[in-house]
mmCIF file of C-alpha atoms in Angstrom:
data_model
loop_
_atom_site.group_PDB
_atom_site.id
_atom_site.type_symbol
_atom_site.label_atom_id
_atom_site.label_comp_id
_atom_site.label_asym_id
_atom_site.label_seq_id
_atom_site.Cartn_x
_atom_site.Cartn_y
_atom_site.Cartn_z
ATOM 1 C CA ALA A 24 8.086 -9.218 5.294
ATOM 2 C CA GLN A 25 5.900 -12.259 5.255
ATOM 3 C CA SER A 26 7.146 -15.330 3.432
ATOM 4 C CA VAL A 27 6.728 -19.060 3.010
ATOM 5 C CA ALA A 28 9.479 -21.476 2.061
ATOM 6 C CA GLN A 29 9.057 -24.951 0.694
ATOM 7 C CA PRO A 30 12.688 -26.037 0.526
ATOM 8 C CA GLU A 31 12.145 -29.068 -1.699
ATOM 9 C CA ASP A 32 11.046 -28.678 -5.305
ATOM 10 C CA GLN A 33 10.310 -32.398 -5.459
ATOM 11 C CA VAL A 34 9.895 -35.251 -2.993
ATOM 12 C CA ASN A 35 10.048 -38.883 -4.080
ATOM 13 C CA VAL A 36 8.540 -41.582 -1.874
ATOM 14 C CA ALA A 37 7.826 -45.261 -2.390
ATOM 15 C CA GLU A 38 4.200 -46.318 -2.047
ATOM 16 C CA GLY A 39 3.425 -47.416 1.499
ATOM 17 C CA ASN A 40 6.221 -45.374 3.059
ATOM 18 C CA PRO A 41 5.613 -42.288 5.199
ATOM 19 C CA LEU A 42 5.918 -38.923 3.512
ATOM 20 C CA THR A 43 6.821 -35.431 4.687
ATOM 21 C CA VAL A 44 6.549 -32.204 2.727
ATOM 22 C CA LYS A 45 8.295 -29.335 4.468
ATOM 23 C CA CYS A 46 7.122 -25.772 5.003
ATOM 24 C CA THR A 47 8.570 -22.920 7.022
ATOM 25 C CA TYR A 48 7.127 -19.448 7.335
ATOM 26 C CA SER A 49 7.793 -15.922 8.480
ATOM 27 C CA VAL A 50 4.877 -13.729 9.501
ATOM 28 C CA SER A 51 4.129 -10.957 11.937
ATOM 29 C CA GLY A 52 1.864 -12.041 14.741
ATOM 30 C CA ASN A 53 0.325 -15.452 15.045
ATOM 31 C CA PRO A 54 -0.145 -17.339 11.802
ATOM 32 C CA TYR A 55 -3.017 -18.987 10.076
ATOM 33 C CA LEU A 56 -1.486 -21.872 8.104
ATOM 34 C CA PHE A 57 -2.921 -23.859 5.219
ATOM 35 C CA TRP A 58 -2.025 -26.734 2.926
ATOM 36 C CA TYR A 59 -3.511 -27.076 -0.531
ATOM 37 C CA VAL A 60 -3.043 -29.686 -3.257
ATOM 38 C CA GLN A 61 -3.167 -29.200 -7.015
ATOM 39 C CA TYR A 62 -3.721 -32.210 -9.236
ATOM 40 C CA PRO A 63 -2.950 -31.979 -12.976
ATOM 41 C CA ASN A 64 -5.728 -30.223 -14.856
ATOM 42 C CA ARG A 65 -7.670 -29.700 -11.652
ATOM 43 C CA GLY A 66 -8.058 -26.744 -9.374
ATOM 44 C CA LEU A 67 -6.471 -26.141 -6.007
ATOM 45 C CA GLN A 68 -8.044 -28.132 -3.201
ATOM 46 C CA PHE A 69 -7.904 -27.425 0.508
ATOM 47 C CA LEU A 70 -6.255 -30.138 2.635
ATOM 48 C CA LEU A 71 -6.018 -28.772 6.173
ATOM 49 C CA LYS A 72 -5.400 -25.697 8.280
ATOM 50 C CA TYR A 73 -4.004 -24.569 11.607
ATOM 51 C CA ILE A 74 -5.752 -21.693 13.312
ATOM 52 C CA THR A 75 -5.226 -22.314 17.009
ATOM 53 C CA GLY A 76 -5.224 -25.132 19.543
ATOM 54 C CA ASP A 77 -3.712 -28.575 19.068
ATOM 55 C CA ASN A 78 -0.441 -28.415 17.149
ATOM 56 C CA LEU A 79 -1.271 -31.577 15.195
ATOM 57 C CA VAL A 80 -4.066 -31.046 12.711
ATOM 58 C CA LYS A 81 -5.703 -33.704 10.595
ATOM 59 C CA GLY A 82 -7.098 -33.115 7.141
ATOM 60 C CA SER A 83 -8.404 -34.732 4.006
ATOM 61 C CA TYR A 84 -7.148 -37.969 2.449
ATOM 62 C CA GLY A 85 -5.286 -39.056 5.603
ATOM 63 C CA PHE A 86 -2.922 -36.073 5.651
ATOM 64 C CA GLU A 87 -1.865 -34.314 8.811
ATOM 65 C CA ALA A 88 0.433 -31.429 9.662
ATOM 66 C CA GLU A 89 2.299 -30.350 12.751
ATOM 67 C CA PHE A 90 2.583 -26.719 13.755
ATOM 68 C CA ASN A 91 5.881 -25.915 15.456
ATOM 69 C CA LYS A 92 5.976 -22.336 16.671
ATOM 70 C CA SER A 93 9.601 -22.330 17.798
ATOM 71 C CA GLN A 94 10.804 -23.626 14.437
ATOM 72 C CA THR A 95 8.146 -21.656 12.493
ATOM 73 C CA SER A 96 7.306 -24.798 10.565
ATOM 74 C CA PHE A 97 4.169 -26.537 9.378
ATOM 75 C CA HIS A 98 5.245 -29.796 7.749
ATOM 76 C CA LEU A 99 2.709 -31.957 5.927
ATOM 77 C CA LYS A 100 2.789 -35.677 6.698
ATOM 78 C CA LYS A 101 1.091 -38.939 5.851
ATOM 79 C CA PRO A 102 1.898 -42.284 7.463
ATOM 80 C CA SER A 103 1.520 -44.375 4.305
ATOM 81 C CA ALA A 104 1.751 -42.834 0.823
ATOM 82 C CA LEU A 105 -0.479 -43.793 -2.090
ATOM 83 C CA VAL A 106 0.340 -43.436 -5.784
ATOM 84 C CA SER A 107 -2.756 -41.240 -6.030
ATOM 85 C CA ASP A 108 -1.127 -38.738 -3.635
ATOM 86 C CA SER A 109 1.193 -37.677 -6.463
ATOM 87 C CA ALA A 110 0.469 -33.998 -7.034
ATOM 88 C CA LEU A 111 1.717 -30.468 -6.394
ATOM 89 C CA TYR A 112 1.433 -29.336 -2.772
ATOM 90 C CA PHE A 113 1.338 -25.734 -1.595
ATOM 91 C CA CYS A 114 1.787 -24.294 1.866
ATOM 92 C CA ALA A 115 0.226 -20.888 2.559
ATOM 93 C CA VAL A 116 0.215 -18.499 5.512
ATOM 94 C CA ARG A 117 -1.747 -15.473 6.574
ATOM 95 C CA GLY A 118 -0.703 -13.345 9.510
ATOM 96 C CA MET A 119 -3.218 -12.037 12.013
ATOM 97 C CA ASP A 120 -1.758 -8.589 11.421
ATOM 98 C CA SER A 121 -1.641 -8.825 7.633
ATOM 99 C CA ASN A 122 -3.903 -7.123 5.127
ATOM 100 C CA TYR A 123 -5.648 -10.477 4.605
ATOM 101 C CA GLN A 124 -3.021 -11.399 2.029
ATOM 102 C CA LEU A 125 -2.429 -15.140 1.797
ATOM 103 C CA ILE A 126 1.241 -15.819 1.075
ATOM 104 C CA TRP A 127 2.011 -19.007 -0.848
ATOM 105 C CA GLY A 128 5.052 -21.193 -1.120
ATOM 106 C CA ALA A 129 6.433 -22.140 -4.526
ATOM 107 C CA GLY A 130 5.062 -25.648 -4.241
ATOM 108 C CA THR A 131 6.522 -29.127 -3.826
ATOM 109 C CA LYS A 132 5.942 -31.829 -6.404
ATOM 110 C CA LEU A 133 5.250 -35.106 -4.649
ATOM 111 C CA ILE A 134 5.931 -38.266 -6.635
ATOM 112 C CA ILE A 135 4.850 -41.598 -5.183
ATOM 113 C CA LYS A 136 6.387 -44.598 -6.922
ATOM 114 C CA PRO A 137 4.675 -48.010 -6.926
ATOM 115 C CA GLU B 138 -24.184 -26.623 -3.338
ATOM 116 C CA THR B 139 -22.605 -24.974 -6.370
ATOM 117 C CA GLY B 140 -18.833 -24.595 -6.354
ATOM 118 C CA VAL B 141 -16.760 -21.682 -7.567
ATOM 119 C CA THR B 142 -17.041 -21.123 -11.300
ATOM 120 C CA GLN B 143 -14.942 -18.947 -13.591
ATOM 121 C CA SER B 144 -15.347 -17.727 -17.136
ATOM 122 C CA PRO B 145 -13.969 -17.883 -19.676
ATOM 123 C CA THR B 146 -11.786 -20.970 -19.470
ATOM 124 C CA HIS B 147 -9.231 -19.719 -21.950
ATOM 125 C CA LEU B 148 -8.580 -16.314 -23.455
ATOM 126 C CA ILE B 149 -6.109 -14.931 -25.962
ATOM 127 C CA LYS B 150 -5.514 -11.183 -26.034
ATOM 128 C CA THR B 151 -3.088 -8.810 -27.671
ATOM 129 C CA ARG B 152 -0.668 -6.597 -25.767
ATOM 130 C CA GLY B 153 -2.315 -3.301 -24.836
ATOM 131 C CA GLN B 154 -5.847 -4.675 -24.783
ATOM 132 C CA GLN B 155 -8.124 -4.927 -21.790
ATOM 133 C CA VAL B 156 -9.663 -8.089 -20.325
ATOM 134 C CA THR B 157 -12.422 -8.948 -17.854
ATOM 135 C CA LEU B 158 -12.508 -12.257 -16.024
ATOM 136 C CA ARG B 159 -15.530 -13.414 -14.067
ATOM 137 C CA CYS B 160 -16.078 -15.505 -10.980
ATOM 138 C CA SER B 161 -19.118 -16.830 -9.161
ATOM 139 C CA SER B 162 -18.448 -17.617 -5.534
ATOM 140 C CA GLN B 163 -19.655 -20.653 -3.641
ATOM 141 C CA SER B 164 -23.070 -20.297 -2.090
ATOM 142 C CA GLY B 165 -22.921 -18.462 1.240
ATOM 143 C CA HIS B 166 -19.392 -17.121 0.765
ATOM 144 C CA ASN B 167 -19.024 -13.345 1.034
ATOM 145 C CA THR B 168 -15.278 -13.130 0.435
ATOM 146 C CA VAL B 169 -13.574 -13.501 -2.930
ATOM 147 C CA SER B 170 -9.841 -13.470 -3.624
ATOM 148 C CA TRP B 171 -8.036 -13.350 -6.947
ATOM 149 C CA TYR B 172 -4.665 -14.881 -7.695
ATOM 150 C CA GLN B 173 -2.232 -15.006 -10.589
ATOM 151 C CA GLN B 174 -0.380 -18.285 -11.042
ATOM 152 C CA ALA B 175 2.503 -18.476 -13.470
ATOM 153 C CA LEU B 176 3.572 -21.855 -14.756
ATOM 154 C CA GLY B 177 5.456 -23.821 -12.123
ATOM 155 C CA GLN B 178 4.933 -21.238 -9.395
ATOM 156 C CA GLY B 179 2.673 -20.692 -6.440
ATOM 157 C CA PRO B 180 -0.320 -18.381 -6.659
ATOM 158 C CA GLN B 181 0.357 -14.665 -6.195
ATOM 159 C CA PHE B 182 -2.311 -12.728 -4.299
ATOM 160 C CA ILE B 183 -3.830 -9.927 -6.372
ATOM 161 C CA PHE B 184 -6.616 -8.686 -4.070
ATOM 162 C CA GLN B 185 -9.524 -9.694 -1.903
ATOM 163 C CA TYR B 186 -13.086 -8.428 -1.854
ATOM 164 C CA TYR B 187 -15.369 -8.592 1.140
ATOM 165 C CA ARG B 188 -18.965 -7.417 0.925
ATOM 166 C CA GLU B 189 -18.277 -5.457 -2.260
ATOM 167 C CA GLU B 190 -15.179 -3.662 -0.984
ATOM 168 C CA GLU B 191 -11.516 -4.309 -1.647
ATOM 169 C CA ASN B 192 -9.894 -5.066 1.711
ATOM 170 C CA GLY B 193 -6.474 -6.368 0.820
ATOM 171 C CA ARG B 194 -4.125 -6.046 -2.134
ATOM 172 C CA GLY B 195 -0.913 -7.710 -3.188
ATOM 173 C CA ASN B 196 1.954 -6.265 -5.159
ATOM 174 C CA PHE B 197 0.092 -5.651 -8.399
ATOM 175 C CA PRO B 198 -0.168 -2.332 -10.307
ATOM 176 C CA PRO B 199 -3.386 -0.300 -10.451
ATOM 177 C CA ARG B 200 -4.160 -1.586 -13.948
ATOM 178 C CA PHE B 201 -5.358 -4.688 -12.104
ATOM 179 C CA SER B 202 -8.755 -3.795 -10.675
ATOM 180 C CA GLY B 203 -11.828 -5.620 -9.537
ATOM 181 C CA LEU B 204 -15.428 -5.535 -8.513
ATOM 182 C CA GLN B 205 -17.653 -7.554 -6.256
ATOM 183 C CA PHE B 206 -21.386 -7.541 -6.791
ATOM 184 C CA PRO B 207 -24.240 -7.805 -4.253
ATOM 185 C CA ASN B 208 -24.562 -11.538 -4.986
ATOM 186 C CA TYR B 209 -20.812 -11.807 -4.132
ATOM 187 C CA SER B 210 -19.760 -12.704 -7.662
ATOM 188 C CA SER B 211 -16.690 -10.851 -8.815
ATOM 189 C CA GLU B 212 -14.764 -9.526 -11.788
ATOM 190 C CA LEU B 213 -11.069 -9.027 -12.368
ATOM 191 C CA ASN B 214 -10.173 -6.354 -14.918
ATOM 192 C CA VAL B 215 -6.739 -5.923 -16.388
ATOM 193 C CA ASN B 216 -5.962 -2.890 -18.544
ATOM 194 C CA ALA B 217 -3.052 -2.314 -20.914
ATOM 195 C CA LEU B 218 -2.153 -5.994 -21.058
ATOM 196 C CA GLU B 219 1.511 -6.924 -21.063
ATOM 197 C CA LEU B 220 3.150 -10.152 -22.196
ATOM 198 C CA ASP B 221 4.013 -10.970 -18.562
ATOM 199 C CA ASP B 222 0.316 -10.989 -17.704
ATOM 200 C CA SER B 223 0.066 -14.377 -19.402
ATOM 201 C CA ALA B 224 -0.844 -16.759 -16.580
ATOM 202 C CA LEU B 225 -3.588 -18.776 -14.928
ATOM 203 C CA TYR B 226 -5.947 -16.506 -12.997
ATOM 204 C CA LEU B 227 -7.630 -18.141 -10.044
ATOM 205 C CA CYS B 228 -10.631 -17.024 -8.103
ATOM 206 C CA ALA B 229 -11.330 -18.338 -4.614
ATOM 207 C CA SER B 230 -14.195 -17.788 -2.213
ATOM 208 C CA SER B 231 -14.381 -18.267 1.536
ATOM 209 C CA LEU B 232 -16.696 -17.790 4.490
ATOM 210 C CA SER B 233 -14.454 -15.200 6.121
ATOM 211 C CA ARG B 234 -11.554 -12.922 5.332
ATOM 212 C CA ARG B 235 -8.908 -14.577 7.419
ATOM 213 C CA ARG B 236 -9.614 -17.812 9.274
ATOM 214 C CA ASP B 237 -11.389 -19.938 6.740
ATOM 215 C CA GLU B 238 -10.075 -22.015 3.892
ATOM 216 C CA GLN B 239 -10.619 -20.905 0.331
ATOM 217 C CA TYR B 240 -12.440 -22.805 -2.364
ATOM 218 C CA PHE B 241 -10.956 -22.353 -5.805
ATOM 219 C CA GLY B 242 -12.422 -22.206 -9.250
ATOM 220 C CA PRO B 243 -10.761 -23.985 -12.169
ATOM 221 C CA GLY B 244 -9.104 -20.788 -13.366
ATOM 222 C CA THR B 245 -8.907 -18.757 -16.550
ATOM 223 C CA ARG B 246 -5.849 -19.274 -18.730
ATOM 224 C CA LEU B 247 -4.905 -15.891 -20.211
ATOM 225 C CA THR B 248 -2.415 -15.687 -23.051
ATOM 226 C CA VAL B 249 -1.154 -12.270 -24.149
ATOM 227 C CA THR B 250 0.521 -12.104 -27.548
#
């Protein structure tokens, strides 16, 4: 069965420090991986995706993520956190062999403290 | 370029009733997906429509059904509403069924009493 795990319900980071939000997945075949962000009272917004190619992908707002096939992980990173990065982050995966279903993690609340 | 829109914004229904939610996809997008998001949880995939046909379905009962129209707008219909159907319903459109990112509407908050 396909699944996505975001092991941390909440991540706290001081402004200016690097941040990492973790995601691991299980899917049949090669994965398509996505990160989305949800701000309070706003819809889900796409951040970045991995389809194929370079394992390090860059996305919106200075975020990047590294695909690690052996560890089946796709962690979200940013070198220097901003208070405005505080939001709910979701990892999602779709398998090449799936019925187009996008499987979502439970979300990680990111809190950046000034 | 118009984004994804959903209507209504909020809805209150009684258990056993039926509801129809509507979604207009982003210009040029032929794929629409529907999700249910309970408070504090990730979205749960209901189904996806591609060129007016359902081509993927999550673990939802048949009382959840949908339509996609020639202009790629879509409807989600839920019959025999249950209290557990109370949630935020999200519509998302994309350029393709698998590779491309999805663009989400603001959602419809459904409350079943």
